[in-house]
């Protein structure tokens, strides 16, 4: 079996040993199914400690499922969600939001991957209130963004305030929330509950689990819709204890932060090594992703030789994402391979 080290995504890494141990520990005896087990109950208690007393956590199979369920819970069937043109929901969820969730997405231009109040406000202000147009009723943003940038607490607060004053709710796609919190030196709560986020897709797979993410509701009235939509959207695990055990391993003693710090540090090292070659990342390195410019004509050769993702074939950009287990040797090997093509 190949042991090649990959930078195409933090999905390329394996699971953290503590997570695997948690799964093994959970594999003992018989317990009630569909979340009526002690581990899921313990996870729910821990979520309230991490995100606030009103928080409820609902394990799901993957990030696509988390996003689809979370956004559905915020919308009526005639509503729409506002998201950036760079968002994962728009570009990387195929038709799952539409096919599974029946969701209309209103896209706006991003600024460094981010939503800003000046592009969100016109969407709400321009809605005419008629039945002929979808009503903007929610805003979805990612932390960190698809371009590896992070929102400050102030930026998040401004967006949620604007949305709430327009009668809309806010969803945060937190596939890499751990990396953002580690970078900013904040708690998970500081970037969610405390800034007014209503529902969160909490990413765990990219942070060291074998599989499984979660929807975290931060407003009490959203718990039942998410619970029911999780089942209706085929995201309810029968043997949920094995998903809950992994999430509990990450959240229980802040393993999430340790893993995120390691991934961020590896990305910083990669960016520094690239600058040593005279290569400046296309976007600020604010989490664990590094976007690397390459001459477009060389991009196919770079992607064929190096474990990176072709991000923009026209402009000539590849993406390298560090994982919790990325080592200095991994970074040096990647840089050496890139140097052969970019030198």
CSV table of C-alpha atoms in Angstrom, one decimal:
chain,number,residue,atom,x,y,z
A,1,UNK,CA,0.0,0.0,0.0
A,2,UNK,CA,1.3,3.4,-1.0
A,3,UNK,CA,2.5,5.7,1.9
A,4,UNK,CA,2.9,8.8,-0.3
A,5,UNK,CA,2.2,12.0,1.6
A,6,UNK,CA,-0.4,14.2,0.1
A,7,UNK,CA,-1.2,17.9,0.0
A,8,UNK,CA,-4.2,17.8,-2.3
A,9,UNK,CA,-6.4,18.1,0.7
A,10,UNK,CA,-6.4,17.6,4.5
A,11,UNK,CA,-8.8,14.7,3.6
A,12,UNK,CA,-5.7,12.9,2.3
A,13,UNK,CA,-4.4,12.2,5.9
A,14,UNK,CA,-5.4,9.3,8.0
A,15,UNK,CA,-7.0,9.5,11.4
A,16,UNK,CA,-5.4,10.7,14.6
A,17,UNK,CA,-4.4,7.8,16.9
A,18,UNK,CA,-6.6,9.2,19.7
A,19,UNK,CA,-9.6,9.1,17.4
A,20,UNK,CA,-8.8,5.5,16.4
A,21,UNK,CA,-8.5,4.6,20.0
A,22,UNK,CA,-11.9,6.2,20.7
A,23,UNK,CA,-13.5,4.1,18.0
A,24,UNK,CA,-12.0,1.0,19.4
A,25,UNK,CA,-13.2,1.9,22.9
A,26,UNK,CA,-16.7,2.4,21.5
A,27,UNK,CA,-16.7,-1.0,19.9
A,28,UNK,CA,-17.7,-2.8,23.1
A,29,UNK,CA,-21.1,-4.2,24.1
A,30,UNK,CA,-24.5,-3.3,22.7
A,31,UNK,CA,-26.0,0.2,23.1
A,32,UNK,CA,-29.2,1.8,21.7
A,33,UNK,CA,-29.0,3.0,18.1
A,34,UNK,CA,-29.5,6.3,16.3
A,35,UNK,CA,-27.9,8.4,19.0
A,36,UNK,CA,-29.6,7.1,22.1
A,37,UNK,CA,-26.3,6.0,23.5
A,38,UNK,CA,-24.0,7.3,26.3
A,39,UNK,CA,-21.3,8.6,24.0
A,40,UNK,CA,-23.7,10.7,22.0
A,41,UNK,CA,-25.2,12.0,25.2
A,42,UNK,CA,-21.7,12.9,26.5
A,43,UNK,CA,-20.9,14.6,23.2
A,44,UNK,CA,-24.0,16.8,23.5
A,45,UNK,CA,-22.9,17.8,27.0
A,46,UNK,CA,-19.5,18.7,25.7
A,47,UNK,CA,-20.9,20.7,22.9
A,48,UNK,CA,-22.8,22.8,25.4
A,49,UNK,CA,-19.6,23.4,27.3
A,50,UNK,CA,-17.7,24.4,24.1
A,51,UNK,CA,-20.3,26.4,22.3
A,52,UNK,CA,-22.7,27.6,25.0
A,53,UNK,CA,-25.6,26.2,27.0
A,54,UNK,CA,-28.1,26.4,24.1
A,55,UNK,CA,-25.9,24.4,21.7
A,56,UNK,CA,-26.9,21.0,20.5
A,57,UNK,CA,-24.8,18.8,18.3
A,58,UNK,CA,-26.0,16.4,15.6
A,59,UNK,CA,-23.4,14.1,14.1
A,60,UNK,CA,-23.6,13.4,10.4
A,61,UNK,CA,-21.6,11.5,7.9
A,62,UNK,CA,-19.8,14.3,6.0
A,63,UNK,CA,-19.5,18.0,5.4
A,64,UNK,CA,-21.9,18.0,2.4
A,65,UNK,CA,-24.5,16.5,4.6
A,66,UNK,CA,-23.8,19.0,7.4
A,67,UNK,CA,-24.1,22.0,5.0
A,68,UNK,CA,-27.3,20.7,3.4
A,69,UNK,CA,-29.0,19.9,6.7
A,70,UNK,CA,-27.9,23.1,8.4
A,71,UNK,CA,-29.0,25.5,5.6
A,72,UNK,CA,-32.4,23.6,5.1
A,73,UNK,CA,-33.2,24.3,8.7
A,74,UNK,CA,-32.9,28.1,8.1
A,75,UNK,CA,-35.2,28.3,5.1
A,76,UNK,CA,-38.8,27.9,4.0
A,77,UNK,CA,-39.2,26.3,0.6
A,78,UNK,CA,-39.6,29.7,-1.1
A,79,UNK,CA,-36.4,31.1,0.5
A,80,UNK,CA,-32.8,31.5,-0.6
A,81,UNK,CA,-29.4,31.6,1.0
A,82,UNK,CA,-26.7,34.1,0.2
A,83,UNK,CA,-23.2,32.8,-0.3
A,84,UNK,CA,-20.0,33.8,-2.1
A,85,UNK,CA,-19.1,32.7,-5.6
A,86,UNK,CA,-16.1,31.0,-4.0
A,87,UNK,CA,-18.1,29.0,-1.5
A,88,UNK,CA,-17.9,25.2,-1.2
A,89,UNK,CA,-21.7,25.0,-1.5
A,90,UNK,CA,-21.7,26.7,-4.8
A,91,UNK,CA,-18.6,25.0,-6.4
A,92,UNK,CA,-18.0,21.7,-4.6
A,93,UNK,CA,-21.2,20.2,-3.4
A,94,UNK,CA,-22.4,19.2,-6.9
A,95,UNK,CA,-26.2,19.6,-6.9
A,96,UNK,CA,-26.7,18.3,-3.3
A,97,UNK,CA,-28.0,21.7,-2.0
A,98,UNK,CA,-30.6,21.7,-4.8
A,99,UNK,CA,-31.3,18.0,-5.1
A,100,UNK,CA,-31.4,17.1,-1.5
A,101,UNK,CA,-32.2,20.4,0.2
A,102,UNK,CA,-34.2,22.1,-2.5
A,103,UNK,CA,-32.1,25.2,-1.8
A,104,UNK,CA,-31.8,28.3,-4.0
A,105,UNK,CA,-28.4,29.9,-3.6
A,106,UNK,CA,-27.9,33.6,-4.4
A,107,UNK,CA,-24.2,34.2,-5.1
A,108,UNK,CA,-22.3,37.4,-4.6
A,109,UNK,CA,-18.7,38.3,-5.3
A,110,UNK,CA,-16.2,37.5,-2.6
A,111,UNK,CA,-13.2,39.6,-1.4
A,112,UNK,CA,-10.3,37.3,-0.7
A,113,UNK,CA,-12.9,34.4,-0.4
A,114,UNK,CA,-14.9,36.4,2.2
A,115,UNK,CA,-18.4,37.8,2.3
A,116,UNK,CA,-18.6,41.5,3.1
A,117,UNK,CA,-21.5,43.5,4.3
A,118,UNK,CA,-21.3,45.8,1.3
A,119,UNK,CA,-22.1,42.9,-1.1
A,120,UNK,CA,-24.7,41.3,1.2
A,121,UNK,CA,-26.8,44.4,1.9
A,122,UNK,CA,-27.9,45.0,-1.7
A,123,UNK,CA,-29.3,41.4,-1.9
A,124,UNK,CA,-31.7,42.1,0.9
A,125,UNK,CA,-32.3,45.7,0.0
A,126,UNK,CA,-33.1,44.7,-3.6
A,127,UNK,CA,-35.7,42.0,-2.7
A,128,UNK,CA,-39.1,43.3,-3.8
A,129,UNK,CA,-41.2,41.0,-1.5
A,130,UNK,CA,-43.2,39.4,-4.4
A,131,UNK,CA,-43.8,35.8,-4.9
A,132,UNK,CA,-41.9,36.0,-8.2
A,133,UNK,CA,-38.5,36.0,-6.5
A,134,UNK,CA,-36.9,33.9,-3.8
A,135,UNK,CA,-36.7,35.6,-0.5
A,136,UNK,CA,-33.1,35.9,0.9
A,137,UNK,CA,-33.6,34.4,4.4
A,138,UNK,CA,-30.1,33.2,5.3
A,139,UNK,CA,-26.4,33.9,4.8
A,140,UNK,CA,-23.8,31.2,4.6
A,141,UNK,CA,-20.1,31.9,5.1
A,142,UNK,CA,-17.1,29.6,5.5
A,143,UNK,CA,-14.4,29.9,8.3
A,144,UNK,CA,-11.7,29.5,7.1
A,145,UNK,CA,-12.7,30.4,3.5
A,146,UNK,CA,-12.1,28.3,0.4
A,147,UNK,CA,-9.1,30.5,-0.3
A,148,UNK,CA,-7.5,29.9,3.1
A,149,UNK,CA,-8.3,33.2,4.5
A,150,UNK,CA,-10.0,33.8,7.9
A,151,UNK,CA,-12.7,36.2,9.2
A,152,UNK,CA,-11.8,38.3,12.2
A,153,UNK,CA,-14.3,38.4,15.1
A,154,UNK,CA,-15.3,41.9,14.0
A,155,UNK,CA,-16.0,40.8,10.4
A,156,UNK,CA,-18.1,38.0,11.6
A,157,UNK,CA,-20.1,40.2,14.0
A,158,UNK,CA,-20.7,42.7,11.3
A,159,UNK,CA,-22.1,40.1,8.9
A,160,UNK,CA,-24.4,38.5,11.5
A,161,UNK,CA,-25.6,41.9,12.7
A,162,UNK,CA,-26.6,42.8,9.1
A,163,UNK,CA,-28.3,39.5,8.5
A,164,UNK,CA,-30.3,39.6,11.7
A,165,UNK,CA,-31.4,43.2,11.2
A,166,UNK,CA,-32.8,42.0,7.8
A,167,UNK,CA,-34.6,39.1,9.5
A,168,UNK,CA,-32.2,36.5,8.2
A,169,UNK,CA,-30.2,33.7,9.9
A,170,UNK,CA,-26.6,32.9,9.6
A,171,UNK,CA,-24.9,29.5,8.8
A,172,UNK,CA,-21.2,29.0,9.2
A,173,UNK,CA,-19.5,26.3,7.1
A,174,UNK,CA,-16.8,25.3,9.6
A,175,UNK,CA,-15.1,22.6,7.6
A,176,UNK,CA,-11.8,24.2,8.8
A,177,UNK,CA,-13.1,26.2,11.8
A,178,UNK,CA,-10.5,24.6,14.0
A,179,UNK,CA,-7.7,26.0,11.8
A,180,UNK,CA,-9.3,29.4,11.9
A,181,UNK,CA,-9.7,29.4,15.7
A,182,UNK,CA,-6.1,28.1,16.2
A,183,UNK,CA,-4.8,30.8,13.9
A,184,UNK,CA,-6.7,33.6,15.6
A,185,UNK,CA,-6.0,32.3,19.1
A,186,UNK,CA,-9.7,32.1,20.0
A,187,UNK,CA,-12.2,29.6,21.2
A,188,UNK,CA,-14.7,27.9,18.9
A,189,UNK,CA,-17.4,29.7,20.7
A,190,UNK,CA,-15.8,33.1,20.0
A,191,UNK,CA,-16.2,32.5,16.3
A,192,UNK,CA,-19.7,31.1,16.4
A,193,UNK,CA,-22.1,31.7,19.3
A,194,UNK,CA,-20.5,34.9,20.6
A,195,UNK,CA,-20.7,36.6,17.2
A,196,UNK,CA,-24.3,35.6,16.5
A,197,UNK,CA,-24.0,32.5,14.2
A,198,UNK,CA,-27.2,30.5,14.3
A,199,UNK,CA,-26.1,27.1,13.0
A,200,UNK,CA,-22.7,25.6,12.3
A,201,UNK,CA,-21.4,22.8,10.2
A,202,UNK,CA,-18.5,21.6,12.4
A,203,UNK,CA,-15.7,20.0,10.4
A,204,UNK,CA,-13.9,17.0,12.0
A,205,UNK,CA,-12.8,14.8,9.1
A,206,UNK,CA,-10.2,17.4,8.0
A,207,UNK,CA,-9.0,17.7,11.6
A,208,UNK,CA,-8.2,14.1,12.3
A,209,UNK,CA,-11.3,11.9,12.4
A,210,UNK,CA,-11.8,8.8,10.2
A,211,UNK,CA,-15.2,10.0,9.1
A,212,UNK,CA,-18.0,12.2,10.4
A,213,UNK,CA,-18.8,15.8,10.9
A,214,UNK,CA,-21.7,17.5,12.7
A,215,UNK,CA,-24.3,20.2,12.6
A,216,UNK,CA,-24.3,22.4,15.8
A,217,UNK,CA,-27.4,24.4,16.5
A,218,UNK,CA,-26.8,27.5,18.5
A,219,UNK,CA,-30.4,28.6,18.8
A,220,UNK,CA,-32.9,26.3,20.7
A,221,UNK,CA,-35.6,26.5,18.1
A,222,UNK,CA,-33.3,25.1,15.4
A,223,UNK,CA,-32.6,21.8,17.2
A,224,UNK,CA,-35.8,20.0,16.2
A,225,UNK,CA,-35.7,21.0,12.5
A,226,UNK,CA,-32.1,19.8,12.3
A,227,UNK,CA,-32.9,16.6,14.1
A,228,UNK,CA,-35.7,15.8,11.7
A,229,UNK,CA,-33.9,17.0,8.5
A,230,UNK,CA,-30.9,14.9,9.4
A,231,UNK,CA,-33.1,11.8,9.1
A,232,UNK,CA,-34.9,13.1,6.0
A,233,UNK,CA,-31.6,13.9,4.3
A,234,UNK,CA,-30.2,10.4,4.9
A,235,UNK,CA,-27.5,11.7,7.4
A,236,UNK,CA,-28.7,9.8,10.5
A,237,UNK,CA,-26.2,7.1,11.4
A,238,UNK,CA,-27.7,3.9,13.0
A,239,UNK,CA,-24.5,3.1,14.9
A,240,UNK,CA,-24.0,6.8,15.8
A,241,UNK,CA,-21.7,6.0,18.8
A,242,UNK,CA,-18.8,5.5,16.3
A,243,UNK,CA,-19.3,9.0,14.9
A,244,UNK,CA,-19.9,10.6,18.3
A,245,UNK,CA,-16.8,8.9,19.8
A,246,UNK,CA,-14.6,10.6,17.2
A,247,UNK,CA,-16.1,14.0,17.7
A,248,UNK,CA,-15.8,13.6,21.5
A,249,UNK,CA,-12.1,12.7,21.1
A,250,UNK,CA,-11.5,16.0,19.2
A,251,UNK,CA,-13.6,18.2,21.5
A,252,UNK,CA,-13.0,16.4,24.8
A,253,UNK,CA,-9.6,17.8,25.6
A,254,UNK,CA,-9.1,20.3,22.8
A,255,UNK,CA,-7.3,17.8,20.5
A,256,UNK,CA,-8.9,19.8,17.7
A,257,UNK,CA,-6.7,22.8,18.6
A,258,UNK,CA,-3.5,20.7,18.7
A,259,UNK,CA,-4.2,19.2,15.3
A,260,UNK,CA,-5.1,22.5,13.8
A,261,UNK,CA,-2.0,24.2,15.1
A,262,UNK,CA,0.2,21.5,13.6
A,263,UNK,CA,-1.5,21.8,10.2
A,264,UNK,CA,-1.3,25.6,10.3
A,265,UNK,CA,2.4,25.5,11.2
A,266,UNK,CA,3.2,23.1,8.3
A,267,UNK,CA,1.4,25.5,6.0
A,268,UNK,CA,3.4,28.4,7.3
A,269,UNK,CA,6.6,26.4,6.8
A,270,UNK,CA,5.6,25.6,3.2
A,271,UNK,CA,4.9,29.3,2.5
A,272,UNK,CA,8.3,30.3,4.0
A,273,UNK,CA,10.1,27.7,1.9
A,274,UNK,CA,8.3,28.8,-1.2
A,275,UNK,CA,9.3,32.4,-0.6
A,276,UNK,CA,12.8,31.2,-0.3
A,277,UNK,CA,12.5,30.1,-3.9
A,278,UNK,CA,11.1,33.5,-4.9
A,279,UNK,CA,7.5,32.2,-5.1
A,280,UNK,CA,4.8,34.2,-3.2
A,281,UNK,CA,1.5,32.5,-2.4
A,282,UNK,CA,-1.5,33.9,-4.3
A,283,UNK,CA,-3.5,34.4,-1.1
A,284,UNK,CA,-2.5,35.2,2.5
A,285,UNK,CA,-1.8,32.0,4.4
A,286,UNK,CA,-4.2,32.3,7.3
A,287,UNK,CA,-5.1,28.7,8.0
A,288,UNK,CA,-3.6,25.5,6.6
A,289,UNK,CA,-3.9,26.1,2.8
A,290,UNK,CA,-1.3,27.5,0.5
A,291,UNK,CA,-2.2,28.6,-3.0
A,292,UNK,CA,0.9,28.5,-5.3
A,293,UNK,CA,1.2,30.3,-8.6
A,294,UNK,CA,2.6,28.3,-11.5
A,295,UNK,CA,2.9,29.1,-15.2
A,296,UNK,CA,-0.3,27.7,-16.7
A,297,UNK,CA,1.6,25.8,-19.3
A,298,UNK,CA,3.5,24.0,-16.6
A,299,UNK,CA,0.5,23.2,-14.4
A,300,UNK,CA,-0.3,19.8,-15.8
A,301,UNK,CA,3.3,18.6,-15.2
A,302,UNK,CA,3.3,20.1,-11.7
A,303,UNK,CA,0.1,18.3,-10.8
A,304,UNK,CA,1.3,15.0,-12.3
A,305,UNK,CA,4.5,15.1,-10.3
A,306,UNK,CA,3.5,16.8,-7.0
A,307,UNK,CA,0.7,15.8,-4.6
A,308,UNK,CA,-1.1,19.2,-5.0
A,309,UNK,CA,-4.5,20.1,-6.4
A,310,UNK,CA,-5.0,22.0,-9.7
A,311,UNK,CA,-7.0,25.0,-8.4
A,312,UNK,CA,-7.1,27.3,-11.4
A,313,UNK,CA,-5.8,25.9,-14.7
A,314,UNK,CA,-6.4,29.2,-16.6
A,315,UNK,CA,-4.6,31.5,-14.2
A,316,UNK,CA,-2.1,28.9,-13.1
A,317,UNK,CA,-2.7,28.1,-9.4
A,318,UNK,CA,-2.3,24.9,-7.4
A,319,UNK,CA,-3.4,24.3,-3.9
A,320,UNK,CA,-1.5,22.6,-1.1
A,321,UNK,CA,-3.2,21.8,2.1
A,322,UNK,CA,-1.3,20.7,5.2
A,323,UNK,CA,-2.7,18.1,7.6
A,324,UNK,CA,-2.3,17.5,11.4
A,325,UNK,CA,0.4,14.9,10.6
A,326,UNK,CA,2.3,16.9,7.9
A,327,UNK,CA,6.0,16.9,8.8
A,328,UNK,CA,8.9,19.2,7.9
A,329,UNK,CA,10.2,16.4,5.8
A,330,UNK,CA,6.9,16.3,3.9
A,331,UNK,CA,7.1,20.0,3.2
A,332,UNK,CA,10.7,19.8,2.1
A,333,UNK,CA,9.9,17.0,-0.3
A,334,UNK,CA,7.1,19.0,-1.8
A,335,UNK,CA,9.2,22.1,-2.2
A,336,UNK,CA,12.0,20.1,-3.8
A,337,UNK,CA,9.5,18.7,-6.3
A,338,UNK,CA,8.0,22.1,-7.0
A,339,UNK,CA,11.5,23.6,-7.5
A,340,UNK,CA,12.2,21.2,-10.3
A,341,UNK,CA,9.2,22.7,-12.2
A,342,UNK,CA,9.3,26.3,-11.1
A,343,UNK,CA,13.0,27.0,-11.1
